[in-house]
Amino acid sequence: MRLPKDILTGTMTRPRLFLCETDKTKICMLEPIETSGSFKFNAYSELTFTIGRTYTDMITGETQVNPFYNKIEALRLVYLEGFGYFEIQDPEIVSDGIREVKNITAYSLEYT
């Protein structure tokens, strides 16, 4: 497990996160708001992240609905580049009336 390194600045970059089907085919790349993880060698690892229902388009600046938001559901896989596959467990939807997000907890495939 190594974090990708930016060769221009020498700093570590955040690994990319992909939503996958149960057969490990990639659906899309996810842009989480917050990401954290607990990685272990002798037990299953845990990954938690938050993803919003809407996002701001970098080119137009418009707020758009995430087209894959509804596909983020229990038992699908996420692939954390350089770390492996994690199985999503019951995403929690949190809404304050203005903004809606999903709090997701996923466990490494050793959990299954």
Short mmCIF file of C-alpha atoms in Angstrom, two decimals:
data_model
loop_
_atom_site.label_atom_id
_atom_site.label_comp_id
_atom_site.label_asym_id
_atom_site.label_seq_id
_atom_site.Cartn_x
_atom_site.Cartn_y
_atom_site.Cartn_z
CA MET A 1 0.00 0.00 0.00
CA ARG A 2 1.54 3.25 -1.18
CA LEU A 3 0.01 6.64 -1.59
CA PRO A 4 0.47 8.04 -5.10
CA LYS A 5 3.12 10.77 -5.24
CA ASP A 6 2.89 13.90 -7.37
CA ILE A 7 6.21 14.03 -9.24
CA LEU A 8 6.08 17.81 -9.70
CA THR A 9 5.55 18.84 -6.07
CA GLY A 10 6.76 15.72 -4.24
CA THR A 11 3.57 15.61 -2.15
CA MET A 12 1.28 12.63 -1.69
CA THR A 13 -2.00 12.68 -3.59
CA ARG A 14 -5.34 11.25 -2.54
CA PRO A 15 -6.03 7.82 -4.10
CA ARG A 16 -8.94 7.67 -6.53
CA LEU A 17 -12.15 5.94 -5.49
CA PHE A 18 -14.30 3.97 -7.95
CA LEU A 19 -17.82 2.58 -7.58
CA CYS A 20 -17.95 -1.01 -8.87
CA GLU A 21 -20.46 -3.77 -9.50
CA THR A 22 -20.26 -6.92 -7.38
CA ASP A 23 -18.18 -8.57 -10.14
CA LYS A 24 -15.60 -5.73 -9.81
CA THR A 25 -16.43 -3.95 -13.07
CA LYS A 26 -16.03 -0.20 -12.62
CA ILE A 27 -19.13 1.99 -12.91
CA CYS A 28 -17.70 5.45 -12.25
CA MET A 29 -15.14 7.44 -10.31
CA LEU A 30 -16.44 8.98 -7.08
CA GLU A 31 -15.52 12.38 -5.68
CA PRO A 32 -16.15 12.07 -1.94
CA ILE A 33 -16.42 15.09 0.35
CA GLU A 34 -14.66 13.40 3.27
CA THR A 35 -12.70 10.14 3.34
CA SER A 36 -11.10 8.21 6.17
CA GLY A 37 -9.96 4.67 6.68
CA SER A 38 -8.62 2.15 9.13
CA PHE A 39 -6.28 -0.25 7.37
CA LYS A 40 -5.17 -3.48 9.08
CA PHE A 41 -3.09 -6.49 8.09
CA ASN A 42 -4.58 -9.14 10.41
CA ALA A 43 -8.25 -8.11 10.28
CA TYR A 44 -10.64 -6.46 7.88
CA SER A 45 -10.04 -2.84 6.95
CA GLU A 46 -12.69 -0.12 7.12
CA LEU A 47 -13.29 2.80 4.76
CA THR A 48 -15.74 5.63 5.46
CA PHE A 49 -16.63 8.48 3.14
CA THR A 50 -19.36 11.01 2.46
CA ILE A 51 -20.71 11.78 -0.98
CA GLY A 52 -23.17 14.53 -1.91
CA ARG A 53 -26.29 14.23 -4.04
CA THR A 54 -25.17 17.31 -5.98
CA TYR A 55 -21.80 18.60 -7.10
CA THR A 56 -20.44 21.75 -8.73
CA ASP A 57 -19.27 21.30 -12.31
CA MET A 58 -15.66 22.49 -12.59
CA ILE A 59 -16.10 23.84 -16.13
CA THR A 60 -19.48 25.60 -16.03
CA GLY A 61 -19.72 26.27 -12.29
CA GLU A 62 -23.29 24.94 -12.26
CA THR A 63 -24.66 22.70 -9.53
CA GLN A 64 -25.67 19.32 -10.96
CA VAL A 65 -27.17 16.12 -9.58
CA ASN A 66 -24.69 13.26 -9.28
CA PRO A 67 -25.92 10.71 -11.89
CA PHE A 68 -24.58 7.74 -9.92
CA TYR A 69 -25.85 8.80 -6.49
CA ASN A 70 -28.68 6.23 -6.48
CA LYS A 71 -26.30 3.43 -7.50
CA ILE A 72 -24.35 3.82 -4.26
CA GLU A 73 -26.12 1.15 -2.25
CA ALA A 74 -25.43 -1.78 0.05
CA LEU A 75 -23.39 -4.73 -1.22
CA ARG A 76 -21.84 -2.83 -4.14
CA LEU A 77 -18.08 -2.53 -4.14
CA VAL A 78 -15.79 0.48 -4.08
CA TYR A 79 -12.21 0.27 -5.28
CA LEU A 80 -9.67 2.45 -3.48
CA GLU A 81 -6.72 2.73 -5.81
CA GLY A 82 -3.66 1.06 -4.34
CA PHE A 83 -5.58 -0.42 -1.39
CA GLY A 84 -8.19 -2.79 -2.84
CA TYR A 85 -11.91 -3.49 -2.88
CA PHE A 86 -14.38 -2.66 -0.11
CA GLU A 87 -18.02 -3.75 0.25
CA ILE A 88 -20.56 -1.03 1.06
CA GLN A 89 -22.71 -1.62 4.15
CA ASP A 90 -26.12 0.17 4.48
CA PRO A 91 -25.43 3.80 3.43
CA GLU A 92 -26.98 6.41 5.72
CA ILE A 93 -28.78 9.30 4.01
CA VAL A 94 -28.50 12.61 5.88
CA SER A 95 -30.46 15.68 4.78
CA ASP A 96 -30.89 19.12 6.30
CA GLY A 97 -33.51 20.25 3.77
CA ILE A 98 -30.96 22.04 1.61
CA ARG A 99 -28.22 19.48 1.12
CA GLU A 100 -28.41 15.69 1.02
CA VAL A 101 -25.42 13.38 1.49
CA LYS A 102 -24.78 9.68 1.98
CA ASN A 103 -22.47 8.56 4.77
CA ILE A 104 -20.95 5.29 3.65
CA THR A 105 -19.09 2.65 5.58
CA ALA A 106 -17.38 -0.10 3.62
CA TYR A 107 -15.34 -3.06 4.77
CA SER A 108 -12.57 -4.89 2.89
CA LEU A 109 -13.56 -8.10 1.18
CA GLU A 110 -12.09 -10.17 4.04
CA TYR A 111 -15.21 -9.05 5.95
CA THR A 112 -17.41 -11.21 3.69
#
